[in-house]
PDB file of C-alpha atoms in Angstrom:
ATOM      1  CA  UNK A   1      26.370 -71.240  82.418  1.00  0.00           C
ATOM      2  CA  UNK A   2      25.671 -67.423  80.999  1.00  0.00           C
ATOM      3  CA  UNK A   3      21.866 -67.076  79.947  1.00  0.00           C
ATOM      4  CA  UNK A   4      23.585 -66.587  75.657  1.00  0.00           C
ATOM      5  CA  UNK A   5      25.114 -70.552  76.255  1.00  0.00           C
ATOM      6  CA  UNK A   6      22.183 -71.987  77.923  1.00  0.00           C
ATOM      7  CA  UNK A   7      20.154 -70.333  74.913  1.00  0.00           C
ATOM      8  CA  UNK A   8      21.854 -71.446  72.431  1.00  0.00           C
ATOM      9  CA  UNK A   9      21.999 -75.211  74.025  1.00  0.00           C
ATOM     10  CA  UNK A  10      18.152 -75.329  74.327  1.00  0.00           C
ATOM     11  CA  UNK A  11      17.886 -74.360  70.659  1.00  0.00           C
ATOM     12  CA  UNK A  12      19.923 -76.781  69.769  1.00  0.00           C
ATOM     13  CA  UNK A  13      18.250 -79.273  71.727  1.00  0.00           C
ATOM     14  CA  UNK A  14      15.073 -78.798  70.086  1.00  0.00           C
ATOM     15  CA  UNK A  15      16.311 -78.244  66.630  1.00  0.00           C
ATOM     16  CA  UNK A  16      17.880 -81.880  67.063  1.00  0.00           C
ATOM     17  CA  UNK A  17      14.856 -83.483  68.632  1.00  0.00           C
ATOM     18  CA  UNK A  18      12.590 -82.160  66.149  1.00  0.00           C
ATOM     19  CA  UNK A  19      15.601 -83.938  63.094  1.00  0.00           C
ATOM     20  CA  UNK A  20      15.213 -87.096  65.580  1.00  0.00           C
ATOM     21  CA  UNK A  21      11.580 -87.057  65.517  1.00  0.00           C
ATOM     22  CA  UNK A  22      11.572 -86.631  61.179  1.00  0.00           C
ATOM     23  CA  UNK A  23      14.057 -89.150  61.174  1.00  0.00           C
ATOM     24  CA  UNK A  24      12.411 -92.160  62.684  1.00  0.00           C
ATOM     25  CA  UNK A  25       8.975 -91.314  61.667  1.00  0.00           C
ATOM     26  CA  UNK A  26       8.837 -93.346  58.718  1.00  0.00           C
ATOM     27  CA  UNK A  27      10.478 -95.954  60.711  1.00  0.00           C
ATOM     28  CA  UNK A  28       7.388 -95.861  63.149  1.00  0.00           C
ATOM     29  CA  UNK A  29       5.063 -96.103  60.953  1.00  0.00           C
ATOM     30  CA  UNK A  30       6.851 -99.358  59.413  1.00  0.00           C
ATOM     31  CA  UNK A  31       7.179-100.874  63.094  1.00  0.00           C
ATOM     32  CA  UNK A  32       3.168 -99.761  63.878  1.00  0.00           C
ATOM     33  CA  UNK A  33       1.742-101.358  60.124  1.00  0.00           C
ATOM     34  CA  UNK A  34       3.523-104.466  60.336  1.00  0.00           C
ATOM     35  CA  UNK A  35       1.057-104.831  63.650  1.00  0.00           C
ATOM     36  CA  UNK A  36      -1.747-104.061  61.722  1.00  0.00           C
ATOM     37  CA  UNK A  37      -4.408-106.494  59.924  1.00  0.00           C
ATOM     38  CA  UNK A  38      -4.570-106.735  56.089  1.00  0.00           C
ATOM     39  CA  UNK A  39      -8.008-107.373  56.104  1.00  0.00           C
ATOM     40  CA  UNK A  40      -7.883-103.926  58.256  1.00  0.00           C
ATOM     41  CA  UNK A  41      -5.919-102.192  56.114  1.00  0.00           C
ATOM     42  CA  UNK A  42      -7.055 -98.441  55.197  1.00  0.00           C
ATOM     43  CA  UNK A  43      -4.570 -96.804  53.755  1.00  0.00           C
ATOM     44  CA  UNK A  44      -0.927 -95.353  55.043  1.00  0.00           C
ATOM     45  CA  UNK A  45      -2.314 -91.927  55.185  1.00  0.00           C
ATOM     46  CA  UNK A  46      -5.499 -92.497  57.629  1.00  0.00           C
ATOM     47  CA  UNK A  47      -3.668 -93.603  60.484  1.00  0.00           C
ATOM     48  CA  UNK A  48      -0.238 -94.519  61.796  1.00  0.00           C
ATOM     49  CA  UNK A  49      -1.322 -96.341  64.662  1.00  0.00           C
ATOM     50  CA  UNK A  50      -3.397 -99.497  64.296  1.00  0.00           C
ATOM     51  CA  UNK A  51      -6.879 -99.629  65.399  1.00  0.00           C
ATOM     52  CA  UNK A  52      -6.116-103.268  66.312  1.00  0.00           C
ATOM     53  CA  UNK A  53      -3.123-104.934  66.858  1.00  0.00           C
ATOM     54  CA  UNK A  54      -2.288-107.891  65.336  1.00  0.00           C
ATOM     55  CA  UNK A  55       0.320-110.453  64.554  1.00  0.00           C
ATOM     56  CA  UNK A  56      -1.448-111.956  61.363  1.00  0.00           C
ATOM     57  CA  UNK A  57       1.996-110.489  59.443  1.00  0.00           C
ATOM     58  CA  UNK A  58       4.424-111.758  61.639  1.00  0.00           C
ATOM     59  CA  UNK A  59       2.227-115.301  61.276  1.00  0.00           C
ATOM     60  CA  UNK A  60       2.146-114.996  57.569  1.00  0.00           C
ATOM     61  CA  UNK A  61       5.795-114.864  57.327  1.00  0.00           C
ATOM     62  CA  UNK A  62       6.119-117.811  59.370  1.00  0.00           C
ATOM     63  CA  UNK A  63       3.763-119.821  57.330  1.00  0.00           C
ATOM     64  CA  UNK A  64       4.191-122.251  54.648  1.00  0.00           C
ATOM     65  CA  UNK A  65       2.204-119.716  52.294  1.00  0.00           C
ATOM     66  CA  UNK A  66       5.134-117.797  51.642  1.00  0.00           C
ATOM     67  CA  UNK A  67       9.396-119.162  51.121  1.00  0.00           C
ATOM     68  CA  UNK A  68      10.263-115.781  53.547  1.00  0.00           C
ATOM     69  CA  UNK A  69      12.117-118.032  55.725  1.00  0.00           C
ATOM     70  CA  UNK A  70      14.210-119.447  52.743  1.00  0.00           C
ATOM     71  CA  UNK A  71      14.428-116.341  51.225  1.00  0.00           C
ATOM     72  CA  UNK A  72      15.860-114.981  54.856  1.00  0.00           C
ATOM     73  CA  UNK A  73      18.085-117.750  54.666  1.00  0.00           C
ATOM     74  CA  UNK A  74      19.458-117.154  51.881  1.00  0.00           C
ATOM     75  CA  UNK A  75      20.557-113.495  53.077  1.00  0.00           C
ATOM     76  CA  UNK A  76      22.081-114.667  56.226  1.00  0.00           C
ATOM     77  CA  UNK A  77      23.902-117.286  53.767  1.00  0.00           C
ATOM     78  CA  UNK A  78      25.696-114.708  51.342  1.00  0.00           C
ATOM     79  CA  UNK A  79      25.779-111.848  54.119  1.00  0.00           C
ATOM     80  CA  UNK A  80      27.800-114.462  56.409  1.00  0.00           C
ATOM     81  CA  UNK A  81      29.745-115.940  53.430  1.00  0.00           C
ATOM     82  CA  UNK A  82      31.055-111.988  52.536  1.00  0.00           C
ATOM     83  CA  UNK A  83      31.397-110.794  55.500  1.00  0.00           C
ATOM     84  CA  UNK A  84      34.547-113.675  56.320  1.00  0.00           C
ATOM     85  CA  UNK A  85      36.133-113.290  52.617  1.00  0.00           C
ATOM     86  CA  UNK A  86      35.352-109.756  52.401  1.00  0.00           C
ATOM     87  CA  UNK A  87      37.113-108.898  55.268  1.00  0.00           C
ATOM     88  CA  UNK A  88      39.798-111.423  54.909  1.00  0.00           C
ATOM     89  CA  UNK A  89      40.349-109.682  51.435  1.00  0.00           C
ATOM     90  CA  UNK A  90      40.730-106.495  52.747  1.00  0.00           C
ATOM     91  CA  UNK A  91      42.617-106.763  55.659  1.00  0.00           C
ATOM     92  CA  UNK A  92      45.532-108.578  53.452  1.00  0.00           C
ATOM     93  CA  UNK A  93      45.701-106.511  50.818  1.00  0.00           C
ATOM     94  CA  UNK A  94      45.752-102.929  53.064  1.00  0.00           C
ATOM     95  CA  UNK A  95      48.467-104.781  55.355  1.00  0.00           C
ATOM     96  CA  UNK A  96      50.124-105.363  52.134  1.00  0.00           C
ATOM     97  CA  UNK A  97      50.271-102.173  50.807  1.00  0.00           C
ATOM     98  CA  UNK A  98      50.497-100.430  54.493  1.00  0.00           C
ATOM     99  CA  UNK A  99      53.903-102.724  55.681  1.00  0.00           C
ATOM    100  CA  UNK A 100      55.525-103.418  52.164  1.00  0.00           C
ATOM    101  CA  UNK A 101      57.372-101.463  49.571  1.00  0.00           C
ATOM    102  CA  UNK A 102      57.573-102.919  45.964  1.00  0.00           C
ATOM    103  CA  UNK A 103      57.657-102.318  42.238  1.00  0.00           C
ATOM    104  CA  UNK A 104      54.233-100.178  40.864  1.00  0.00           C
ATOM    105  CA  UNK A 105      53.151-100.410  44.192  1.00  0.00           C
ATOM    106  CA  UNK A 106      51.396 -96.512  43.603  1.00  0.00           C
ATOM    107  CA  UNK A 107      50.346 -97.286  40.165  1.00  0.00           C
ATOM    108  CA  UNK A 108      48.346-100.156  41.297  1.00  0.00           C
ATOM    109  CA  UNK A 109      46.815 -98.276  44.080  1.00  0.00           C
ATOM    110  CA  UNK A 110      45.765 -95.295  41.606  1.00  0.00           C
ATOM    111  CA  UNK A 111      44.624 -98.036  38.985  1.00  0.00           C
ATOM    112  CA  UNK A 112      42.229 -99.662  42.102  1.00  0.00           C
ATOM    113  CA  UNK A 113      41.184 -95.788  43.148  1.00  0.00           C
ATOM    114  CA  UNK A 114      40.114 -95.034  39.858  1.00  0.00           C
ATOM    115  CA  UNK A 115      38.270 -97.959  38.930  1.00  0.00           C
ATOM    116  CA  UNK A 116      37.120 -97.721  42.219  1.00  0.00           C
ATOM    117  CA  UNK A 117      35.296 -94.421  40.640  1.00  0.00           C
ATOM    118  CA  UNK A 118      33.371 -96.503  38.079  1.00  0.00           C
ATOM    119  CA  UNK A 119      29.729 -97.914  39.077  1.00  0.00           C
ATOM    120  CA  UNK A 120      29.713-101.435  39.279  1.00  0.00           C
ATOM    121  CA  UNK A 121      26.163-101.553  37.637  1.00  0.00           C
ATOM    122  CA  UNK A 122      28.237-100.776  33.952  1.00  0.00           C
ATOM    123  CA  UNK A 123      29.390-104.119  33.661  1.00  0.00           C
ATOM    124  CA  UNK A 124      26.540-105.737  34.552  1.00  0.00           C
ATOM    125  CA  UNK A 125      25.723-107.258  31.693  1.00  0.00           C
ATOM    126  CA  UNK A 126      28.844-108.252  31.140  1.00  0.00           C
ATOM    127  CA  UNK A 127      28.909-110.288  34.340  1.00  0.00           C
ATOM    128  CA  UNK A 128      25.887-111.847  33.796  1.00  0.00           C
ATOM    129  CA  UNK A 129      27.094-113.444  30.816  1.00  0.00           C
ATOM    130  CA  UNK A 130      30.015-114.361  32.431  1.00  0.00           C
ATOM    131  CA  UNK A 131      28.417-116.484  35.537  1.00  0.00           C
ATOM    132  CA  UNK A 132      25.550-118.048  33.476  1.00  0.00           C
ATOM    133  CA  UNK A 133      28.482-119.216  31.306  1.00  0.00           C
ATOM    134  CA  UNK A 134      29.552-120.706  34.958  1.00  0.00           C
ATOM    135  CA  UNK A 135      25.911-122.028  36.313  1.00  0.00           C
ATOM    136  CA  UNK A 136      26.176-119.487  38.830  1.00  0.00           C
ATOM    137  CA  UNK A 137      22.802-117.358  38.095  1.00  0.00           C
ATOM    138  CA  UNK A 138      19.140-118.063  39.102  1.00  0.00           C
ATOM    139  CA  UNK A 139      19.663-121.770  40.132  1.00  0.00           C
ATOM    140  CA  UNK A 140      23.059-120.613  41.223  1.00  0.00           C
ATOM    141  CA  UNK A 141      22.410-117.381  42.232  1.00  0.00           C
ATOM    142  CA  UNK A 142      23.786-117.689  45.703  1.00  0.00           C
ATOM    143  CA  UNK A 143      27.396-118.441  45.433  1.00  0.00           C
ATOM    144  CA  UNK A 144      27.089-116.171  42.089  1.00  0.00           C
ATOM    145  CA  UNK A 145      26.567-113.095  44.398  1.00  0.00           C
ATOM    146  CA  UNK A 146      28.983-113.964  47.001  1.00  0.00           C
ATOM    147  CA  UNK A 147      31.647-114.205  44.411  1.00  0.00           C
ATOM    148  CA  UNK A 148      30.641-111.112  42.768  1.00  0.00           C
ATOM    149  CA  UNK A 149      30.633-109.784  46.196  1.00  0.00           C
ATOM    150  CA  UNK A 150      33.773-110.747  47.263  1.00  0.00           C
ATOM    151  CA  UNK A 151      35.772-110.588  43.786  1.00  0.00           C
ATOM    152  CA  UNK A 152      36.449-106.654  43.662  1.00  0.00           C
ATOM    153  CA  UNK A 153      36.559-106.473  47.534  1.00  0.00           C
ATOM    154  CA  UNK A 154      40.100-106.140  47.757  1.00  0.00           C
ATOM    155  CA  UNK A 155      39.636-102.459  45.746  1.00  0.00           C
ATOM    156  CA  UNK A 156      38.172-101.448  49.086  1.00  0.00           C
ATOM    157  CA  UNK A 157      41.287-101.099  51.277  1.00  0.00           C
ATOM    158  CA  UNK A 158      41.490 -97.360  51.750  1.00  0.00           C
ATOM    159  CA  UNK A 159      40.560 -97.028  55.598  1.00  0.00           C
ATOM    160  CA  UNK A 160      41.617-100.449  56.573  1.00  0.00           C
ATOM    161  CA  UNK A 161      45.316 -99.007  55.556  1.00  0.00           C
ATOM    162  CA  UNK A 162      44.798 -96.166  56.852  1.00  0.00           C
ATOM    163  CA  UNK A 163      44.356 -97.301  59.978  1.00  0.00           C
ATOM    164  CA  UNK A 164      47.450 -99.974  59.474  1.00  0.00           C
ATOM    165  CA  UNK A 165      49.344 -96.831  58.571  1.00  0.00           C
ATOM    166  CA  UNK A 166      48.724 -95.337  62.532  1.00  0.00           C
ATOM    167  CA  UNK A 167      50.318 -98.390  63.832  1.00  0.00           C
ATOM    168  CA  UNK A 168      54.192 -97.906  64.656  1.00  0.00           C
ATOM    169  CA  UNK A 169      56.281 -99.898  62.200  1.00  0.00           C
ATOM    170  CA  UNK A 170      58.501-100.022  65.058  1.00  0.00           C
ATOM    171  CA  UNK A 171      56.702-103.016  65.889  1.00  0.00           C
ATOM    172  CA  UNK A 172      56.627-104.509  63.044  1.00  0.00           C
ATOM    173  CA  UNK A 173      60.880-104.113  62.878  1.00  0.00           C
ATOM    174  CA  UNK A 174      61.349-105.399  66.802  1.00  0.00           C
ATOM    175  CA  UNK A 175      58.501-108.368  66.269  1.00  0.00           C
ATOM    176  CA  UNK A 176      61.512-109.211  63.332  1.00  0.00           C
ATOM    177  CA  UNK A 177      64.495-108.959  65.243  1.00  0.00           C
ATOM    178  CA  UNK A 178      63.172-111.179  67.625  1.00  0.00           C
ATOM    179  CA  UNK A 179      62.431-114.134  64.482  1.00  0.00           C
ATOM    180  CA  UNK A 180      59.190-113.212  63.559  1.00  0.00           C
ATOM    181  CA  UNK A 181      58.140-114.005  60.171  1.00  0.00           C
ATOM    182  CA  UNK A 182      55.758-111.726  58.177  1.00  0.00           C
ATOM    183  CA  UNK A 183      52.720-113.527  58.772  1.00  0.00           C
ATOM    184  CA  UNK A 184      53.476-113.718  62.400  1.00  0.00           C
ATOM    185  CA  UNK A 185      54.009-110.127  62.591  1.00  0.00           C
ATOM    186  CA  UNK A 186      50.294-109.335  61.155  1.00  0.00           C
ATOM    187  CA  UNK A 187      48.521-111.731  62.689  1.00  0.00           C
ATOM    188  CA  UNK A 188      50.276-111.996  66.076  1.00  0.00           C
ATOM    189  CA  UNK A 189      51.436-107.958  66.280  1.00  0.00           C
ATOM    190  CA  UNK A 190      49.018-106.145  63.870  1.00  0.00           C
ATOM    191  CA  UNK A 191      45.754-108.012  64.007  1.00  0.00           C
ATOM    192  CA  UNK A 192      45.160-107.772  67.649  1.00  0.00           C
ATOM    193  CA  UNK A 193      45.852-104.153  67.367  1.00  0.00           C
ATOM    194  CA  UNK A 194      43.196-103.937  64.988  1.00  0.00           C
ATOM    195  CA  UNK A 195      39.836-104.788  66.981  1.00  0.00           C
ATOM    196  CA  UNK A 196      38.221-101.691  65.462  1.00  0.00           C
ATOM    197  CA  UNK A 197      39.228-101.461  61.877  1.00  0.00           C
ATOM    198  CA  UNK A 198      38.172-105.173  61.541  1.00  0.00           C
ATOM    199  CA  UNK A 199      35.205-104.880  63.188  1.00  0.00           C
ATOM    200  CA  UNK A 200      34.186-101.762  60.912  1.00  0.00           C
ATOM    201  CA  UNK A 201      35.199-103.911  57.568  1.00  0.00           C
ATOM    202  CA  UNK A 202      33.657-106.557  58.836  1.00  0.00           C
ATOM    203  CA  UNK A 203      30.232-104.506  59.545  1.00  0.00           C
ATOM    204  CA  UNK A 204      30.478-102.622  55.636  1.00  0.00           C
ATOM    205  CA  UNK A 205      30.636-106.005  54.512  1.00  0.00           C
ATOM    206  CA  UNK A 206      28.084-108.022  55.741  1.00  0.00           C
ATOM    207  CA  UNK A 207      25.251-104.778  55.306  1.00  0.00           C
ATOM    208  CA  UNK A 208      26.485-104.834  51.467  1.00  0.00           C
ATOM    209  CA  UNK A 209      24.657-108.470  50.540  1.00  0.00           C
ATOM    210  CA  UNK A 210      22.016-107.711  53.149  1.00  0.00           C
ATOM    211  CA  UNK A 211      20.326-104.880  51.664  1.00  0.00           C
ATOM    212  CA  UNK A 212      21.252-105.086  48.311  1.00  0.00           C
ATOM    213  CA  UNK A 213      18.500-105.034  44.984  1.00  0.00           C
ATOM    214  CA  UNK A 214      20.245-104.722  42.041  1.00  0.00           C
ATOM    215  CA  UNK A 215      22.420-107.261  41.390  1.00  0.00           C
ATOM    216  CA  UNK A 216      20.838-109.621  43.869  1.00  0.00           C
ATOM    217  CA  UNK A 217      17.492-109.261  41.452  1.00  0.00           C
ATOM    218  CA  UNK A 218      19.344-109.547  38.269  1.00  0.00           C
ATOM    219  CA  UNK A 219      21.562-112.614  38.907  1.00  0.00           C
ATOM    220  CA  UNK A 220      18.485-114.525  40.262  1.00  0.00           C
ATOM    221  CA  UNK A 221      16.019-112.906  37.791  1.00  0.00           C
ATOM    222  CA  UNK A 222      13.007-115.502  37.496  1.00  0.00           C
ATOM    223  CA  UNK A 223      13.862-118.311  40.503  1.00  0.00           C
ATOM    224  CA  UNK A 224      12.180-117.684  43.286  1.00  0.00           C
ATOM    225  CA  UNK A 225      14.070-119.951  45.833  1.00  0.00           C
ATOM    226  CA  UNK A 226      17.391-118.189  45.303  1.00  0.00           C
ATOM    227  CA  UNK A 227      15.703-114.403  46.059  1.00  0.00           C
ATOM    228  CA  UNK A 228      17.363-112.575  49.108  1.00  0.00           C
ATOM    229  CA  UNK A 229      14.857-111.160  50.864  1.00  0.00           C
ATOM    230  CA  UNK A 230      15.625-107.541  49.410  1.00  0.00           C
ATOM    231  CA  UNK A 231      14.094-109.305  45.827  1.00  0.00           C
ATOM    232  CA  UNK A 232      11.747-111.087  47.020  1.00  0.00           C
ATOM    233  CA  UNK A 233       9.573-108.651  49.275  1.00  0.00           C
ATOM    234  CA  UNK A 234       9.781-105.827  46.164  1.00  0.00           C
ATOM    235  CA  UNK A 235       7.810-108.569  44.303  1.00  0.00           C
ATOM    236  CA  UNK A 236       5.427-108.515  47.011  1.00  0.00           C
ATOM    237  CA  UNK A 237       4.602-104.715  46.308  1.00  0.00           C
ATOM    238  CA  UNK A 238       4.312-105.309  42.765  1.00  0.00           C
ATOM    239  CA  UNK A 239       1.018-107.483  43.571  1.00  0.00           C
ATOM    240  CA  UNK A 240      -1.976-106.976  42.752  1.00  0.00           C
ATOM    241  CA  UNK A 241      -3.054-107.315  46.171  1.00  0.00           C
ATOM    242  CA  UNK A 242      -1.012-104.118  47.104  1.00  0.00           C
ATOM    243  CA  UNK A 243      -2.758-103.412  50.016  1.00  0.00           C
ATOM    244  CA  UNK A 244      -2.583-106.839  51.768  1.00  0.00           C
ATOM    245  CA  UNK A 245       0.667-107.285  50.801  1.00  0.00           C
ATOM    246  CA  UNK A 246       2.163-104.295  52.554  1.00  0.00           C
ATOM    247  CA  UNK A 247       1.848-104.802  55.718  1.00  0.00           C
ATOM    248  CA  UNK A 248       3.467-107.962  55.585  1.00  0.00           C
ATOM    249  CA  UNK A 249       6.161-106.108  53.528  1.00  0.00           C
ATOM    250  CA  UNK A 250       6.370-103.741  56.630  1.00  0.00           C
ATOM    251  CA  UNK A 251       6.657-106.400  58.947  1.00  0.00           C
ATOM    252  CA  UNK A 252       9.066-108.465  56.724  1.00  0.00           C
ATOM    253  CA  UNK A 253      11.191-105.074  57.080  1.00  0.00           C
ATOM    254  CA  UNK A 254      11.346-104.986  60.700  1.00  0.00           C
ATOM    255  CA  UNK A 255      13.030-108.751  60.750  1.00  0.00           C
ATOM    256  CA  UNK A 256      14.901-107.708  58.300  1.00  0.00           C
ATOM    257  CA  UNK A 257      15.965-104.802  60.472  1.00  0.00           C
ATOM    258  CA  UNK A 258      16.732-106.351  63.619  1.00  0.00           C
ATOM    259  CA  UNK A 259      20.294-108.236  62.981  1.00  0.00           C
ATOM    260  CA  UNK A 260      21.456-104.962  61.384  1.00  0.00           C
ATOM    261  CA  UNK A 261      20.334-103.039  64.775  1.00  0.00           C
ATOM    262  CA  UNK A 262      21.626-105.711  67.172  1.00  0.00           C
ATOM    263  CA  UNK A 263      25.069-105.667  65.523  1.00  0.00           C
ATOM    264  CA  UNK A 264      25.759-101.352  65.142  1.00  0.00           C
ATOM    265  CA  UNK A 265      23.985-101.329  68.551  1.00  0.00           C
ATOM    266  CA  UNK A 266      27.003-103.832  69.868  1.00  0.00           C
ATOM    267  CA  UNK A 267      29.696-103.231  67.883  1.00  0.00           C
ATOM    268  CA  UNK A 268      29.132 -99.403  67.588  1.00  0.00           C
ATOM    269  CA  UNK A 269      32.304 -98.071  69.717  1.00  0.00           C
ATOM    270  CA  UNK A 270      34.120-100.476  67.391  1.00  0.00           C
ATOM    271  CA  UNK A 271      32.820 -99.263  64.489  1.00  0.00           C
ATOM    272  CA  UNK A 272      33.063 -95.670  65.391  1.00  0.00           C
ATOM    273  CA  UNK A 273      36.953 -96.091  66.351  1.00  0.00           C
ATOM    274  CA  UNK A 274      37.759 -97.664  63.070  1.00  0.00           C
ATOM    275  CA  UNK A 275      35.985 -95.495  60.660  1.00  0.00           C
ATOM    276  CA  UNK A 276      37.867 -92.439  62.746  1.00  0.00           C
ATOM    277  CA  UNK A 277      41.521 -94.064  62.752  1.00  0.00           C
ATOM    278  CA  UNK A 278      41.292 -94.977  59.283  1.00  0.00           C
ATOM    279  CA  UNK A 279      40.648 -91.944  58.526  1.00  0.00           C
ATOM    280  CA  UNK A 280      43.844 -89.990  60.103  1.00  0.00           C
ATOM    281  CA  UNK A 281      46.065 -91.693  57.415  1.00  0.00           C
ATOM    282  CA  UNK A 282      45.201 -92.567  53.126  1.00  0.00           C
TER     283      UNK A 282
END
């Protein structure tokens, strides 16, 4: 290897290491703050590593002094149902648009593309009053949020359809010649070859409700038992005891990050394959 190439590699590694440190520092600060007792809080800017490590914040989260476990359970229930239903809807819509040709197909795809450019929160007021008519706000916010997240999920078919387009249609034709129905072609031929995009779709579906604050706070407004963790923990840092609850907020943030981190670490390979495979064709 030439001296110029070695110098370039060294500079590149140094830059990447510096960027990684800058990017990871806030997460490191949150982790360290979560182990600091709220009684020992001296301000985030005074020091990052606590003088005395403590599990007080985590004990508080699991105690009967807070509804954190209920909020965590609400978030988990919403995320699981949305993941299952949204993945099913997206895969079915993507398969139909990729494999079948019918009237107004192109018009439908263009319409969904245009509608997808508008932010979802533009319909928040109308959506709230509509859900309220069916009792799906406040005390009924959990099924209401599931309905909101799943209702328009079919419009997010782009990446999944792109992946299906890369699978040769000759496989479908061979299966049909052998007597397979459309549903059998989908479930026995296409889906076994589509593991990466299914995992990608499921991960993105899981992330949306897990991190959502705007819709969740709007639909569950004023009903504490229907909060998800994002809404409930935001209320913590709005209290007069900001310094005391900030350490507890950090502890809750660490617990929220654990499932997502584990999922991405375990399924990272499939996630990358799903994104790259779905980007080949549009």
